[in-house]
Each structure stands twice: as structure tokens, then as C-alpha cells.
Amino acid sequence: MFRLAVFVSGGGTNLQSIIDSVEEGFLSNVVIDCVIASKPDTYAEVRAHNAGIDTFVVNRKEFSDQTEYDSELIDKLSGRGIDLVVLAGFMCLLGSEFIRKYKNRIINIHPSLIPAFCGHGLYGLRPHQAALEYGVKLTGATVHFVDEEYDSGPILLQKSVPVYDTDTPELLQQRVMALAEKEILPQAVYLLANNKVKISGRRTIILEVQNND
Ligand code: GRF
């Protein structure tokens, strides 16, 4: 089985879509080994408990520096045979120690079409607010590999959604979650779990795509 560690900080919508895709059999060779939350009392943690997944809170606020936080994360995952780390609404930066250890085995989902509306400070409702202020007619979501910068590693999958004149950041966030994030995150896990991705510099080559409908 292909073993995931899912890192969360909030509502856990994306965690839930992976849980559902495992339960429904789309991710038939995948097991969510554990969930790590960067702060206590998140709804993502409730979702993990409900699904019977081992859950750890590794509270970023309790660590004064990045190296110590990385070491704790590495310790928590050690011996669990993790194949892929999925950042599913994880609000903390990972340091070089962690990224080197899991090189090309960490993905993140970001709620815009990277390279638009991404980078430091663009999380939560802000990418949607920025998309509305800019006046784009399309936005969406991106799954990418993680390197040491914010939202900057090679792109694995993207999906666009329309922006409407009547949108608020909240409405746009809901549409991006429902129509883009929910689809491409399980799809990305599928591709990696089935060895269908090659990284070539900044580009990824997808060897075969299966539809998740
Ligand atoms: C999502 O919009 C995701 O793209 C971003 O953070 C949000 C997390 O939401 N990285 P949730 O915790 O999955 O509900």
C-alpha cells in the first residue's frame, strides 16, 4: 500500500476528499497512515478521528525555530513508511531539512492557478479576494510539488473555474473547493500512488490519466 501523511491546519475539506476517495475505492492502493495538525482544535482533526486515522498535533507555536519544528515532524513520521506527504491546507512553511528528507514526495494544494495569486501571505480567502480585485474571469486550484519557497515547486495538476460578477471571496472559495480542489487533489494522489508522474526540471510529465467521475 502507498502510505500518506496528510498535514492540515484548518477545516479539512481536502483531507475529507482524500478519505472519501480511499473509502470509495478510487484510491484503492492508498492508506492514510496519519494526519498531522499544525495547531490544536481544528475540524480537520475531528474528520481524521472520525475516520479512525492516527492524528498528532505538532503545534508550530510551541517551536521557536524551523529546524526544531522540522525535526519534530520528521520524528513523528519516522518508521511509518510514508510514501507521500500531502499538505492539505497546512499553513506552515516546511524547512530544508524536512524537504530534503522527503524530496519530490511532498505535494500541496493551493486555491489559485499558480503563478497567479500565490506566495507568502496568500492563503485562506486572500487568493480569492486577490482574484476578484484583479478582475480575472477564471481562477482555480493547483497541486504542486513542494520546495523551499511558498507555492513554487513543479506543477502537477491544475483545474480552472469561472469567476462571476456577483462573486464574493467566500462564494469563489466554495466554488474552487467544490469544482477544482475536490477533484485534483485525489487525482494527484492517484497519479503518484500509481507511479504515473515524472519530474523533468520545472515540468511534470503525466504518463496516464484516469477520470475520477
Ligand atoms: C484550501 O483552500 C487549500 O487549497 C488551501 O487551504 C485551504 C484549506 O482548506 N491550501 P481545508 O482545510 O482543506 O478545508
PDB file of N, CA and C and ligand atoms in Angstrom, residues 8-15 44 47 87-91 108-111 123-124 128 141 173 176-177 181, ligand 1:
ATOM      1  N   VAL A   8      -2.433  19.237   8.024  1.00  0.00           N
ATOM      2  CA  VAL A   8      -3.599  20.130   7.998  1.00  0.00           C
ATOM      3  C   VAL A   8      -3.435  21.268   9.003  1.00  0.00           C
ATOM      4  N   SER A   9      -4.262  22.303   8.801  1.00  0.00           N
ATOM      5  CA  SER A   9      -4.300  23.399   9.788  1.00  0.00           C
ATOM      6  C   SER A   9      -5.710  23.926   9.993  1.00  0.00           C
ATOM      7  N   GLY A  10      -6.687  23.405   9.261  1.00  0.00           N
ATOM      8  CA  GLY A  10      -7.993  24.073   9.301  1.00  0.00           C
ATOM      9  C   GLY A  10      -9.170  23.136   9.188  1.00  0.00           C
ATOM     10  N   GLY A  11     -10.022  23.447   8.218  1.00  0.00           N
ATOM     11  CA  GLY A  11     -11.304  22.757   8.113  1.00  0.00           C
ATOM     12  C   GLY A  11     -11.225  21.318   7.621  1.00  0.00           C
ATOM     13  N   GLY A  12     -10.202  20.998   6.882  1.00  0.00           N
ATOM     14  CA  GLY A  12     -10.022  19.605   6.468  1.00  0.00           C
ATOM     15  C   GLY A  12     -10.882  19.165   5.295  1.00  0.00           C
ATOM     16  N   THR A  13     -11.382  20.111   4.506  1.00  0.00           N
ATOM     17  CA  THR A  13     -12.166  19.727   3.317  1.00  0.00           C
ATOM     18  C   THR A  13     -11.337  18.831   2.393  1.00  0.00           C
ATOM     19  N   ASN A  14     -10.106  19.223   2.201  1.00  0.00           N
ATOM     20  CA  ASN A  14      -9.247  18.444   1.295  1.00  0.00           C
ATOM     21  C   ASN A  14      -8.863  17.098   1.897  1.00  0.00           C
ATOM     22  N   LEU A  15      -8.635  17.077   3.203  1.00  0.00           N
ATOM     23  CA  LEU A  15      -8.406  15.784   3.875  1.00  0.00           C
ATOM     24  C   LEU A  15      -9.606  14.881   3.633  1.00  0.00           C
ATOM     25  N   ALA A  44     -10.323  19.610  10.948  1.00  0.00           N
ATOM     26  CA  ALA A  44      -9.620  18.540  10.227  1.00  0.00           C
ATOM     27  C   ALA A  44      -9.295  17.380  11.176  1.00  0.00           C
ATOM     28  N   ARG A  47     -12.313  15.272  11.671  1.00  0.00           N
ATOM     29  CA  ARG A  47     -12.535  14.406  10.497  1.00  0.00           C
ATOM     30  C   ARG A  47     -11.593  13.203  10.537  1.00  0.00           C
ATOM     31  N   LEU A  87       0.174  18.227   1.798  1.00  0.00           N
ATOM     32  CA  LEU A  87      -0.182  19.438   2.545  1.00  0.00           C
ATOM     33  C   LEU A  87      -1.579  19.841   2.096  1.00  0.00           C
ATOM     34  N   ALA A  88      -2.538  19.622   2.977  1.00  0.00           N
ATOM     35  CA  ALA A  88      -3.945  19.850   2.624  1.00  0.00           C
ATOM     36  C   ALA A  88      -4.469  20.983   3.503  1.00  0.00           C
ATOM     37  N   GLY A  89      -4.115  22.215   3.119  1.00  0.00           N
ATOM     38  CA  GLY A  89      -4.486  23.359   3.948  1.00  0.00           C
ATOM     39  C   GLY A  89      -3.552  23.506   5.127  1.00  0.00           C
ATOM     40  N   PHE A  90      -2.289  23.120   4.947  1.00  0.00           N
ATOM     41  CA  PHE A  90      -1.280  23.244   6.004  1.00  0.00           C
ATOM     42  C   PHE A  90      -0.679  24.640   5.913  1.00  0.00           C
ATOM     43  N   MET A  91      -0.792  25.401   6.976  1.00  0.00           N
ATOM     44  CA  MET A  91      -0.462  26.835   6.916  1.00  0.00           C
ATOM     45  C   MET A  91       0.986  27.155   7.270  1.00  0.00           C
ATOM     46  N   ASN A 108       1.349  19.998  -2.388  1.00  0.00           N
ATOM     47  CA  ASN A 108       0.498  20.996  -1.728  1.00  0.00           C
ATOM     48  C   ASN A 108      -0.644  21.334  -2.676  1.00  0.00           C
ATOM     49  N   ILE A 109      -1.776  21.713  -2.090  1.00  0.00           N
ATOM     50  CA  ILE A 109      -2.852  22.251  -2.926  1.00  0.00           C
ATOM     51  C   ILE A 109      -3.031  23.729  -2.596  1.00  0.00           C
ATOM     52  N   HIS A 110      -3.097  24.517  -3.666  1.00  0.00           N
ATOM     53  CA  HIS A 110      -3.247  25.967  -3.494  1.00  0.00           C
ATOM     54  C   HIS A 110      -4.477  26.435  -4.288  1.00  0.00           C
ATOM     55  N   PRO A 111      -5.294  27.317  -3.694  1.00  0.00           N
ATOM     56  CA  PRO A 111      -6.550  27.688  -4.353  1.00  0.00           C
ATOM     57  C   PRO A 111      -6.430  28.849  -5.350  1.00  0.00           C
ATOM     58  N   TYR A 123      -3.168  33.022   1.524  1.00  0.00           N
ATOM     59  CA  TYR A 123      -3.801  31.791   1.996  1.00  0.00           C
ATOM     60  C   TYR A 123      -5.222  32.131   2.435  1.00  0.00           C
ATOM     61  N   GLY A 124      -5.997  31.110   2.720  1.00  0.00           N
ATOM     62  CA  GLY A 124      -7.375  31.352   3.171  1.00  0.00           C
ATOM     63  C   GLY A 124      -8.189  32.038   2.082  1.00  0.00           C
ATOM     64  N   HIS A 128      -8.591  34.395  -3.273  1.00  0.00           N
ATOM     65  CA  HIS A 128      -9.883  34.650  -3.921  1.00  0.00           C
ATOM     66  C   HIS A 128     -10.177  36.155  -3.964  1.00  0.00           C
ATOM     67  N   ALA A 141      -7.543  25.899  -8.991  1.00  0.00           N
ATOM     68  CA  ALA A 141      -6.680  25.315  -7.967  1.00  0.00           C
ATOM     69  C   ALA A 141      -5.498  24.630  -8.639  1.00  0.00           C
ATOM     70  N   GLN A 173     -14.390  30.947  -3.105  1.00  0.00           N
ATOM     71  CA  GLN A 173     -13.687  29.881  -2.372  1.00  0.00           C
ATOM     72  C   GLN A 173     -14.491  28.579  -2.416  1.00  0.00           C
ATOM     73  N   VAL A 176     -14.273  27.056  -5.919  1.00  0.00           N
ATOM     74  CA  VAL A 176     -12.944  26.469  -6.185  1.00  0.00           C
ATOM     75  C   VAL A 176     -12.790  25.160  -5.416  1.00  0.00           C
ATOM     76  N   MET A 177     -13.263  25.149  -4.178  1.00  0.00           N
ATOM     77  CA  MET A 177     -13.156  23.903  -3.387  1.00  0.00           C
ATOM     78  C   MET A 177     -13.965  22.784  -4.013  1.00  0.00           C
ATOM     79  N   GLU A 181     -10.572  21.859  -6.263  1.00  0.00           N
ATOM     80  CA  GLU A 181      -9.731  21.197  -5.254  1.00  0.00           C
ATOM     81  C   GLU A 181     -10.179  19.757  -5.028  1.00  0.00           C
TER      82      GLU A 181
HETATM   83  C1  GRF B   1      -7.811  25.167   0.735  1.00  0.00           C
HETATM   84  O1  GRF B   1      -8.357  26.223   0.010  1.00  0.00           O
HETATM   85  C2  GRF B   1      -6.473  24.790   0.174  1.00  0.00           C
HETATM   86  O2  GRF B   1      -6.388  24.953  -1.199  1.00  0.00           O
HETATM   87  C3  GRF B   1      -5.563  25.759   0.875  1.00  0.00           C
HETATM   88  O3  GRF B   1      -6.079  25.903   2.158  1.00  0.00           O
HETATM   89  C4  GRF B   1      -7.474  25.593   2.161  1.00  0.00           C
HETATM   90  C5  GRF B   1      -7.672  24.505   3.162  1.00  0.00           C
HETATM   91  O4  GRF B   1      -8.967  24.134   3.342  1.00  0.00           O
HETATM   92  N1  GRF B   1      -4.192  25.332   0.820  1.00  0.00           N
HETATM   93  P1  GRF B   1      -9.315  22.781   4.103  1.00  0.00           P
HETATM   94  O5  GRF B   1      -8.574  22.777   5.432  1.00  0.00           O
HETATM   95  O6  GRF B   1      -8.925  21.625   3.231  1.00  0.00           O
HETATM   96  O7  GRF B   1     -10.798  22.848   4.331  1.00  0.00           O
END
